[in-house]
XYZ file of C-alpha atoms in Angstrom:
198
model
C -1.491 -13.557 -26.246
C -3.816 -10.437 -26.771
C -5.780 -9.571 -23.050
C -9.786 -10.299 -24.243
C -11.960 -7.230 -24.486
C -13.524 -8.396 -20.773
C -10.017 -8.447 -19.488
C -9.241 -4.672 -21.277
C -12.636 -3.225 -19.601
C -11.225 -5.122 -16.111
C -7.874 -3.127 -16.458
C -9.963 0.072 -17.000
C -12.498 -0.031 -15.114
C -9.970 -1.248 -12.158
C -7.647 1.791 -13.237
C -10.484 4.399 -12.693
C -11.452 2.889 -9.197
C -7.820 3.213 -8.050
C -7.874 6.640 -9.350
C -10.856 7.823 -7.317
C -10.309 5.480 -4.527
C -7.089 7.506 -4.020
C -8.799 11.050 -4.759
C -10.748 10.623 -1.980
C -7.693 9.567 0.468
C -6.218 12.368 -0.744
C -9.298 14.740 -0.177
C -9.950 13.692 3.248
C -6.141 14.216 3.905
C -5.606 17.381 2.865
C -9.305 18.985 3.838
C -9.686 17.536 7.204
C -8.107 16.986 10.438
C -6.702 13.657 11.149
C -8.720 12.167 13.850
C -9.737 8.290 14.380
C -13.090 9.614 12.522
C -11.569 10.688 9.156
C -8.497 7.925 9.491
C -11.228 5.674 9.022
C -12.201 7.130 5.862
C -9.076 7.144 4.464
C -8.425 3.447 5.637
C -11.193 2.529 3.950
C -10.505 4.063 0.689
C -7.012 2.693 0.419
C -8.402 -0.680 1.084
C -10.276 -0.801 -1.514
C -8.019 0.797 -3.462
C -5.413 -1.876 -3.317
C -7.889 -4.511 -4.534
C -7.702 -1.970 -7.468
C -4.475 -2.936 -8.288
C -4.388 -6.468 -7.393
C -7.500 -8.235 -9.170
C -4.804 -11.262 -10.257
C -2.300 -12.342 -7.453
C 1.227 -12.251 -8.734
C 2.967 -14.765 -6.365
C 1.214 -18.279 -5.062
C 2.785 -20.757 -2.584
C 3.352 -24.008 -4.071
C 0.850 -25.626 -2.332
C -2.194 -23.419 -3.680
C -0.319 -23.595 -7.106
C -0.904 -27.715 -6.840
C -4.692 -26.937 -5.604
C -5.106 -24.292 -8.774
C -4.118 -26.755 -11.205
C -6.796 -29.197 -10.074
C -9.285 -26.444 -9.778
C -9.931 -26.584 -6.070
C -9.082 -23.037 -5.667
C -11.877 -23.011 -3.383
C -9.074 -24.007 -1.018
C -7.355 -21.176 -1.245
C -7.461 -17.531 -0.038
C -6.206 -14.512 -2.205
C -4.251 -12.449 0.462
C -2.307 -9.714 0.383
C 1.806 -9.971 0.710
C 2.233 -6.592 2.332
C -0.606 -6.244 5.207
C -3.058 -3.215 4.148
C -2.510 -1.904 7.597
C 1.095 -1.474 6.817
C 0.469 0.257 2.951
C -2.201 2.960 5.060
C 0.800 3.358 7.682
C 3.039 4.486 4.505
C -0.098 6.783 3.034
C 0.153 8.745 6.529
C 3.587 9.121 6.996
C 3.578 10.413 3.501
C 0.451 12.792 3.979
C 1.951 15.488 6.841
C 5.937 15.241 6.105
C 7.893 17.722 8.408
C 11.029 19.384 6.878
C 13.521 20.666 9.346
C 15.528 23.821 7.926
C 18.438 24.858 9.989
C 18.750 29.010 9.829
C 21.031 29.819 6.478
C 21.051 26.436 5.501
C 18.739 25.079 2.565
C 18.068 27.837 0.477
C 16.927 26.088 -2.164
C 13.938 25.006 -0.471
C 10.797 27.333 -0.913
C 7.438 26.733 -1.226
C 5.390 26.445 -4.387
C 2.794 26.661 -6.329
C 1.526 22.980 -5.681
C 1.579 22.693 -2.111
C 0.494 23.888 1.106
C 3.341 24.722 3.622
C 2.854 26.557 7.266
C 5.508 27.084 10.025
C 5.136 24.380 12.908
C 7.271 25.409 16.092
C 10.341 24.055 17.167
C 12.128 24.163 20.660
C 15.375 25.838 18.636
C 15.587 29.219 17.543
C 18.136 28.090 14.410
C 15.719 26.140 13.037
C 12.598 26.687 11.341
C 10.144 23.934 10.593
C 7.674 23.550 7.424
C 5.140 20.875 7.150
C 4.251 20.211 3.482
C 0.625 19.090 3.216
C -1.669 18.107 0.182
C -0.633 14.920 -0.412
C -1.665 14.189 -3.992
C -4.378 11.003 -5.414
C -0.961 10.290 -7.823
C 1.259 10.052 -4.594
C -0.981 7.362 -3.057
C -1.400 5.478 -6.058
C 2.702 5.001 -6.750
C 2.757 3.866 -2.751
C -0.519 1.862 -3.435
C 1.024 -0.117 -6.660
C 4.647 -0.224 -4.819
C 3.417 -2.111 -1.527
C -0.102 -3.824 -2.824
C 1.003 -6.991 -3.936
C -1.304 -9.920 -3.429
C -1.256 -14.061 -3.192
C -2.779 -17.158 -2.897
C -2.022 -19.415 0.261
C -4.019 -22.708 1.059
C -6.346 -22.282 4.029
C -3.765 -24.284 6.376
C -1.122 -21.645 5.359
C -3.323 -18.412 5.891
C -3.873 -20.772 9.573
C -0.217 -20.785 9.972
C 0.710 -16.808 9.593
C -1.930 -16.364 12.000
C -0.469 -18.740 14.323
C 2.591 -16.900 13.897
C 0.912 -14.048 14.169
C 2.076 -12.362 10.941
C -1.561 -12.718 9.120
C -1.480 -8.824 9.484
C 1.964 -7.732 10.327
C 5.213 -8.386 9.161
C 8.212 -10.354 10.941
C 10.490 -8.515 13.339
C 13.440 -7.113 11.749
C 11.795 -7.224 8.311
C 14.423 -5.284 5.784
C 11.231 -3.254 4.543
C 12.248 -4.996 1.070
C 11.173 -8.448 0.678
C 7.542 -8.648 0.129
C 7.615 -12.412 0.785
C 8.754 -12.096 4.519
C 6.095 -12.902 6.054
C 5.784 -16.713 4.239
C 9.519 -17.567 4.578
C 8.768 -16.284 8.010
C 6.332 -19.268 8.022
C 8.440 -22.113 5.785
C 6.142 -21.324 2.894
C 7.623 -20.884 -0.284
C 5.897 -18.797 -2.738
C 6.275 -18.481 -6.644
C 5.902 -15.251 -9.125
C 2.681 -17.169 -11.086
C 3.855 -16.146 -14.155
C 7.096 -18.465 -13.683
C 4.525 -21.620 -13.033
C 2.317 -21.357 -15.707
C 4.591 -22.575 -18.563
């Protein structure tokens, strides 16, 4: 079935707001220092970034799949699988990555034309530290559309994670893989919508 011309200008007009959503990230990354002021800033813009990506949810539990179908979706909250907090966490590990170079080791690596790199000090003498900077809007987006993945729970479920205590973390001893974790965590089963529409 052909998207509808609304649905096309969604997907575009969803496409450029990621894009500039993560330019600005990427700006405040690279052109200031990170301090609780500008970490703000660049929480805020990936925030809203990932409701870029995610205007549809792709998984439901089976519960807010039964409330859907009788249109009572009222009931239910569109949430996101991986907490936001955790996608930002990836962002700033990504954003000041330190490369250790041991002294005749690693030739290969040299700096180029695209990035910033400056010695940091080390306590060893055979080794020489670079940190690569300018993270790049395109670098966000791929972690943004990896980890943003969003879907609908009942009310009583989005109760139970935070009774749990997983409505903005994920379980202990998560395998960084499963983006459903945090419901099996919880005994609620969730299904790719796409699977429970037919």
């Amino acid at each position: 079935m052909e998207p509808t011309k609304k649905e096309t200008d969604d997907i575009v007009d969803n496409s450029i707001a990621l894009h500039w959503h993560c330019e600005i990230a990427a700006m405040v990354l690279n052109q200031f220092p990170i301090n609780p002021f500008t970490k703000q800033h660049v929480r805020e813009a990936i925030r809203y970034a990932t409701n870029s990506v995610n205007v549809k949810p792709r998984y439901a539990s089976q519960e807010a799949i039964e409330l859907i179908k009788t249109n009572c979706k009222k009931d239910c909250i569109k949430e996101h699988a991986i907490p936001v907090s955790l996608v930002i966490g990836k962002v700033m590990d990504r954003a000041r990555p330190i490369l250790l170079i041991k002294e005749g080791k690693h030739d290969f690596l040299r700096p180029d034309q695209s990035s910033q790199w400056r010695f940091a000090k080390t306590t060893s003498e055979s080794e020489r530290a670079f940190a690569m900077g300018n993270i790049r809007a395109w670098e966000i987006a791929d972690l943004i559309k990896e980890w943003s993945v969003t879907a609908w729970v009942t009310k009583s479920e989005d109760e139970r994670l935070r009774k749990h205590k997983l409505h903005n973390r994920m379980p202990s001893g998560w395998d960084g893989e499963n983006l459903l974790a945090r419901y099996q965590a919880c005994g609620i089963e969730c299904l790719e919508i796409r699977q429970t529409s037919s």
